[in-house]
Short mmCIF file of C-alpha atoms in Angstrom, two decimals:
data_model
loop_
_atom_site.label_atom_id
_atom_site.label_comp_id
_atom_site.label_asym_id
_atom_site.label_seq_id
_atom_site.Cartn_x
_atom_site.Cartn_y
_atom_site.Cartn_z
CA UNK A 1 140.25 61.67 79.41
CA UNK A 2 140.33 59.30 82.65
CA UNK A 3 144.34 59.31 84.61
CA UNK A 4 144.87 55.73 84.49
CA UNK A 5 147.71 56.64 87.01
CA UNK A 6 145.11 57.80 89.57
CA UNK A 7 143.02 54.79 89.09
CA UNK A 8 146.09 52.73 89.24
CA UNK A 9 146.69 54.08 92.96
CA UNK A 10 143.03 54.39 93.71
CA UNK A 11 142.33 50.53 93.37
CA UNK A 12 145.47 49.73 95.93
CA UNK A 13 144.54 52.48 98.60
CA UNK A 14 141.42 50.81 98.57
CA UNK A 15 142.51 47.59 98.91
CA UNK A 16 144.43 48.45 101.59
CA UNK A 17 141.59 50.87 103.18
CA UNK A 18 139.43 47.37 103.20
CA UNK A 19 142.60 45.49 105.13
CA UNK A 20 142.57 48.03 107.39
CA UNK A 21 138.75 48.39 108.05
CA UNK A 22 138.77 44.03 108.57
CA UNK A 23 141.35 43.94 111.32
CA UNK A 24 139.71 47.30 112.57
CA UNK A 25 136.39 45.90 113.01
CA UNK A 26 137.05 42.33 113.72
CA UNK A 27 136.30 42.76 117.39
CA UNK A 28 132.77 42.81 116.69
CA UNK A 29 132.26 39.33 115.38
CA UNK A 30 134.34 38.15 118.06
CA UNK A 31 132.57 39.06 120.53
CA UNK A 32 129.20 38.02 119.14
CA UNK A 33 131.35 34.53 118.61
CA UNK A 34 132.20 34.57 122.75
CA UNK A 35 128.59 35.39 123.19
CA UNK A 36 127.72 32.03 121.75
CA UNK A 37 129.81 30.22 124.26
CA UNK A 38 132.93 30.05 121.98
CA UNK A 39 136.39 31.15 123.46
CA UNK A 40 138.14 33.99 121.11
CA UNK A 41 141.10 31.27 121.52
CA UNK A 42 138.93 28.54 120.23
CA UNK A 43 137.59 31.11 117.98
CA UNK A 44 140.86 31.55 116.45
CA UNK A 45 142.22 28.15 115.93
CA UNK A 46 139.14 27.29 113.66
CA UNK A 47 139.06 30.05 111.80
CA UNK A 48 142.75 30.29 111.57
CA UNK A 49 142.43 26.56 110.09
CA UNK A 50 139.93 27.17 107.56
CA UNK A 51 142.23 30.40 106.21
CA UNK A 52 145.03 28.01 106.10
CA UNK A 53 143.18 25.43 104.29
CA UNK A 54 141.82 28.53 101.55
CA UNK A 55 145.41 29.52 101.27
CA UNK A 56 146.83 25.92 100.72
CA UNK A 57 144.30 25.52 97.39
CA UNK A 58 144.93 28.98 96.06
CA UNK A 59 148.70 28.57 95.98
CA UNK A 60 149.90 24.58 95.14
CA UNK A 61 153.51 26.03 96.31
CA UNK A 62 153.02 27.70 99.26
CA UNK A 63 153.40 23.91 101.41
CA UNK A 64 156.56 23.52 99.57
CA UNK A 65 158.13 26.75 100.44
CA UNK A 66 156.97 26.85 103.83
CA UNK A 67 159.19 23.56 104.37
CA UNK A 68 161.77 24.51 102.67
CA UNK A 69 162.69 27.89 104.46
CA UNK A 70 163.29 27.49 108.60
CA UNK A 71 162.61 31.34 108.76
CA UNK A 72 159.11 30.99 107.49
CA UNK A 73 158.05 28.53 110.54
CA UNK A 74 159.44 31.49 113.02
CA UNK A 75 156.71 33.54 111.50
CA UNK A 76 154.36 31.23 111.84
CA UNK A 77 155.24 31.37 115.78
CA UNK A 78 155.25 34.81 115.75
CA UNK A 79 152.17 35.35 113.65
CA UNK A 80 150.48 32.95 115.64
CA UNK A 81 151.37 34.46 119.21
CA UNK A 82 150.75 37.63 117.33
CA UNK A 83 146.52 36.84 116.44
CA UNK A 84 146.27 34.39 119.28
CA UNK A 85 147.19 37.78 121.82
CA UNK A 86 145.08 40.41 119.71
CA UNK A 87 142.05 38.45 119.37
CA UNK A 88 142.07 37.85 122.82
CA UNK A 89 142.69 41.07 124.06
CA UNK A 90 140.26 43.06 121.81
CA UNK A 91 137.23 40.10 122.76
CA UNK A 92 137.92 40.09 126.44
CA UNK A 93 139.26 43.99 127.06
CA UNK A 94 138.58 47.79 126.39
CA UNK A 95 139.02 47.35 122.58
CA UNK A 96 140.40 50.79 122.23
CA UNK A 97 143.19 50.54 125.09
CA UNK A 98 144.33 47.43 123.59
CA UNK A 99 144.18 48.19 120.34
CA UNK A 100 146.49 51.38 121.19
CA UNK A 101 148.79 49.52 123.14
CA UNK A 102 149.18 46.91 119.94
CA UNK A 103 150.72 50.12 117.86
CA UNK A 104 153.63 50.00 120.15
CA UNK A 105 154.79 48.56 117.26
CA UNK A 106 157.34 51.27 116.33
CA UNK A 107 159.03 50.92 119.92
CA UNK A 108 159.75 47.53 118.97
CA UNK A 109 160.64 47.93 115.49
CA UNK A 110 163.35 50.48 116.11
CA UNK A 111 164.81 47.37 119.08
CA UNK A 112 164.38 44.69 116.80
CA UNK A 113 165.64 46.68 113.47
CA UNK A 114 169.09 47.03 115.57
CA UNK A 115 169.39 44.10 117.18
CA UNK A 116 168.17 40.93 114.25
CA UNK A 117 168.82 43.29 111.41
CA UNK A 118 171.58 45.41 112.71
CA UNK A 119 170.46 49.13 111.79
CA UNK A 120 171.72 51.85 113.41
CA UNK A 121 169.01 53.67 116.07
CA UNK A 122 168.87 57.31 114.75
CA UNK A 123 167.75 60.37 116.66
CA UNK A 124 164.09 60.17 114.64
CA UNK A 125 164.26 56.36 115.74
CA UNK A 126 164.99 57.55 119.52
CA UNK A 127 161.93 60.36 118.90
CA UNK A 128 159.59 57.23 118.38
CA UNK A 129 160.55 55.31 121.67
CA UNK A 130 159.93 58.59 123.57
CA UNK A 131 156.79 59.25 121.98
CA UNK A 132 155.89 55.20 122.04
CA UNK A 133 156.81 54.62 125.53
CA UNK A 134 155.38 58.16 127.20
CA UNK A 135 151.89 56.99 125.21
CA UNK A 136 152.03 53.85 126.84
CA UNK A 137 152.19 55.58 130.30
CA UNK A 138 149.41 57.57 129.48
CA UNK A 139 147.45 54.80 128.01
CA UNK A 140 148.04 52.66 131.34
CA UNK A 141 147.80 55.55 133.83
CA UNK A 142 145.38 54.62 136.85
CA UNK A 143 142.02 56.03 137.11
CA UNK A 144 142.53 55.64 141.02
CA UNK A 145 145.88 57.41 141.43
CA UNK A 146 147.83 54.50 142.97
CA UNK A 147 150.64 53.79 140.88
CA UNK A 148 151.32 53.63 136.85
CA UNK A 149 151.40 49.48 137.15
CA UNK A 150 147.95 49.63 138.79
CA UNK A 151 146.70 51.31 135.59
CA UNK A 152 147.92 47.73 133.35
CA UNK A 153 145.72 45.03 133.26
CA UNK A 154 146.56 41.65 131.86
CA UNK A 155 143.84 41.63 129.20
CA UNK A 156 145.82 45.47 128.30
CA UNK A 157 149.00 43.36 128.16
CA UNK A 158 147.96 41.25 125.46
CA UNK A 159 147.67 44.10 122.74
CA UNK A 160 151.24 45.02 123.93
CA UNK A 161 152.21 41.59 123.16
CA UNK A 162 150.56 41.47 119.66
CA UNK A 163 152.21 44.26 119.23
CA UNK A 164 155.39 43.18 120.28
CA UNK A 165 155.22 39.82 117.92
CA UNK A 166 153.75 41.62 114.98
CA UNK A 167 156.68 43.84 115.22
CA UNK A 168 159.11 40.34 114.69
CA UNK A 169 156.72 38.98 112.03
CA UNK A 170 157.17 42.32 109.99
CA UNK A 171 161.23 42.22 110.75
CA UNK A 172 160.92 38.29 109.47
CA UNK A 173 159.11 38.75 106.81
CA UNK A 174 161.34 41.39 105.54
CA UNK A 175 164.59 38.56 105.73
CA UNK A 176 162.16 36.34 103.87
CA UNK A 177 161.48 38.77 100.73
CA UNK A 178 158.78 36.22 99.68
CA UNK A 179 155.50 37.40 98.49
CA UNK A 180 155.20 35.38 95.36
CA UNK A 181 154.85 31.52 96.59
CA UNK A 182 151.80 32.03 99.08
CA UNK A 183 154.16 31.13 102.29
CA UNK A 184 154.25 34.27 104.07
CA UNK A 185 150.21 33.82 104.16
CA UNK A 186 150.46 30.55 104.94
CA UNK A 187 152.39 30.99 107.60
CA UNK A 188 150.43 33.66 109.34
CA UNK A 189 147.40 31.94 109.43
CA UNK A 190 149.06 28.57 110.21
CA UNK A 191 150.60 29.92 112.97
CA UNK A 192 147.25 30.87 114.32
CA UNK A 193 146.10 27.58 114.43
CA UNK A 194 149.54 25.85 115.97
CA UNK A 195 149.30 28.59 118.37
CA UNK A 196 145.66 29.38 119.83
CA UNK A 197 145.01 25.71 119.81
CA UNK A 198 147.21 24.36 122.35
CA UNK A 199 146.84 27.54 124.56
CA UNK A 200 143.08 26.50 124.56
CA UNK A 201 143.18 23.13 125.14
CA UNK A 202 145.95 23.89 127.99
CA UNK A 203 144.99 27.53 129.66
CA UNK A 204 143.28 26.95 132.42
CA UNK A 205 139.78 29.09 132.21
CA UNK A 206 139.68 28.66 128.87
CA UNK A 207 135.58 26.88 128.46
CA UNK A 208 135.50 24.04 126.01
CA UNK A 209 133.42 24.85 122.75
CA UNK A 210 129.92 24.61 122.85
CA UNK A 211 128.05 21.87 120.64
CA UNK A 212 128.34 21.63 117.30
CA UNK A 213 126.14 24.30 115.91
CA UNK A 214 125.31 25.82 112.18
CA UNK A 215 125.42 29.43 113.72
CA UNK A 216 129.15 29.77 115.40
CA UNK A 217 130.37 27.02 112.71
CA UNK A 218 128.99 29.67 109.71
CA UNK A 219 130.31 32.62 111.17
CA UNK A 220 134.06 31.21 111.79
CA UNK A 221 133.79 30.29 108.02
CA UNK A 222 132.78 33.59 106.82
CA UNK A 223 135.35 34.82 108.78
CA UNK A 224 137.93 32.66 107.49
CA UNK A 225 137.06 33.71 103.77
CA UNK A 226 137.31 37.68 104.94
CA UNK A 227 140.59 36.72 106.47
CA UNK A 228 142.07 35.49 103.48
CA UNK A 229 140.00 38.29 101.36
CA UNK A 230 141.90 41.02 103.74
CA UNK A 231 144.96 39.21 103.41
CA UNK A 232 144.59 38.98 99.58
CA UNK A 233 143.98 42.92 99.05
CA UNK A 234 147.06 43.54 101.43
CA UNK A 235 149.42 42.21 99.46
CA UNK A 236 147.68 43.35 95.87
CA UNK A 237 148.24 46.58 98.03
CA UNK A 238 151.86 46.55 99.24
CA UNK A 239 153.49 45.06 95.90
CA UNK A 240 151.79 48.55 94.13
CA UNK A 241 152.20 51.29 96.72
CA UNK A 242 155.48 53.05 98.26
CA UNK A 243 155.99 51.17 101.60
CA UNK A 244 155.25 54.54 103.46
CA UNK A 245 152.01 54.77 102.23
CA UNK A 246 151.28 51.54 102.84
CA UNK A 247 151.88 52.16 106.32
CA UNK A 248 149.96 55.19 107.05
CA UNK A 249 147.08 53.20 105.20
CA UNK A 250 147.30 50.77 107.83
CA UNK A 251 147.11 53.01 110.64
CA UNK A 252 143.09 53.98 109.93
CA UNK A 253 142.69 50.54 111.79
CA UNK A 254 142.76 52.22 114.93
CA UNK A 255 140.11 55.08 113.76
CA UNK A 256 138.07 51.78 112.92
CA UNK A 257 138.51 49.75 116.08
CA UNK A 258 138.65 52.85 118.19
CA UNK A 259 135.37 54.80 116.29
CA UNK A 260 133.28 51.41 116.43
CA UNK A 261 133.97 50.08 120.29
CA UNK A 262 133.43 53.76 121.23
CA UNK A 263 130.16 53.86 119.61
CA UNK A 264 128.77 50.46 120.47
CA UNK A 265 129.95 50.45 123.80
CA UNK A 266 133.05 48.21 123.96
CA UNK A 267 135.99 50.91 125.21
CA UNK A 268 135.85 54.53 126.46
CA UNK A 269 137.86 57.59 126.14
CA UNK A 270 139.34 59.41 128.89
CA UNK A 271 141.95 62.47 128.46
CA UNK A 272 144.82 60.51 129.59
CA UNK A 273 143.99 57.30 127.01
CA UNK A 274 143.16 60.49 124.29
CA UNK A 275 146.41 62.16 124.65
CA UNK A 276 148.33 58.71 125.18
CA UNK A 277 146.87 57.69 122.14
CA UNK A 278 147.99 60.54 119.86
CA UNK A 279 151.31 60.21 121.13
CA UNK A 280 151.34 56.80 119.83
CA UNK A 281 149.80 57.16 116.74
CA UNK A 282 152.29 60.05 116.13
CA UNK A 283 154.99 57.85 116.66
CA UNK A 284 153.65 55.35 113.91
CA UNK A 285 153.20 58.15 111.94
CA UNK A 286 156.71 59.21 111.97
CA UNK A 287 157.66 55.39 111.57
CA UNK A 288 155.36 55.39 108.36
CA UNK A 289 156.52 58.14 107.08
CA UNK A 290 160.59 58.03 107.47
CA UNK A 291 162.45 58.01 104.40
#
């Protein structure tokens, strides 16, 4: 006889595996996007757009709420500054650097948690800024011996940054206790559109887009539709799994973003960034796996 309670978790792990395997591996088609002459920031906007625009027709109510509700349209700032940073960083830097420096996230967690939702910082939460912030050293440390700040470089900065504003998306979305209307995934890929596209236009550096093309035009529309795919399975996921396992789920991204860019060529792997690494990924263990 089949345990419909072990297909029943199965089907969400899955789902969530998937999520995590998408955000994971979306470097790749990035950077084959950037090849083509189109800026990850351009890159982002569009397909941000098109996700918006898939959203808006699956849920009728999702406009509705997202007007109603002021705290919704500071995630879709923070969402936006959020994918606007980490496709940036992971097309333009060493994927697995910024990737690592993106799962900061518990470091700012435990700061925000105190200060917007007023939790008390407990000795485990004090164990996570140790472990986040001695990571970070070791992630950043110089290969030429001249200084820890020497070892940062901007494109490393903006996977702290994602980080940093994924972080205050997660703490917002948990005020907004919405995941039945649609607006939370509005929001998020709203935001980046109203985000990326300005930044483009404005940034100086930034290239204009190349001509109109079937090629890049395709792939930011298959993009868009795995965006919203991912973003579909995520919350099928979190509404049937214990929050805990959700989050250690999530953390196989980096064995996906890390595993691929090491293999293809798009970061490398010193001792310093290995044992940085682990301490970070310990501390977003011990985040995941709190009570």
């Amino acid at each position: 006889m089949t345990d419909t309670r072990s297909h029943a978790g199965r089907g969400p792990a899955l789902a969530l595996l998937a999520n995590a395997a998408v955000w994971g591996l979306t470097w790749w088609p990035l950077r084959q996007l950037r090849a083509l002459g189109l800026h990850p920031l351009w890159a982002t906007a569009l397909i941000f757009a098109i996700a918006a625009a898939l959203i808006s027709l699956r849920w009728r109510g999702a406009w509705p709420a997202l007007l109603r509700r002021p705290l919704l349209w500071c995630i879709v700032v923070a969402a936006g500054i959020n994918n606007a940073c980490f496709n940036w960083g992971i097309t333009e830097g060493d994927v697995v650097r910024v990737v690592l420096l993106f799962y900061l996230m518990p470091l700012w967690t435990v700061v925000l948690a105190r200060w917007v939702l007023h939790e008390r910082i407990s000795p485990a939460g004090l164990l996570r800024v140790a472990l986040s912030v001695g990571g970070a050293a070791l992630v950043l440390w110089p290969r030429e011996g001249h200084g820890l700040l020497q070892g940062a470089r901007a494109v490393d900065l903006l996977g702290a940054l994602a980080g940093f504003f994924f972080a205050v998306n997660n703490i917002l979305l948990r005020k907004a206790n919405d995941r039945d209307s649609g607006a939370p995934g509005l929001a998020m890929f709203l935001g980046g559109l109203v985000v990326a596209l300005p930044l483009a236009a404005l940034l100086p550096g930034v290239p204009t887009p190349p001509a109109l093309a079937p090629g890049w035009l395709g792939a930011c529309a298959a993009l868009a539709v795995v965006y919203v795919g991912s973003n579909l399975a995520l919350q099928y996921a979190a509404t049937r799994l214990p929050a805990n396992a959700t989050s250690v789920l999530m953390i196989t991204e980096v064995l996906w973003a890390a595993g691929s860019a090491l293999l293809l060529g798009a970061g490398s792997l010193s001792l310093p960034l290995a044992l940085g690494g682990a301490l970070i990924l310990g501390s977003a263990l011990l985040a995941a796996l709190r009570p």
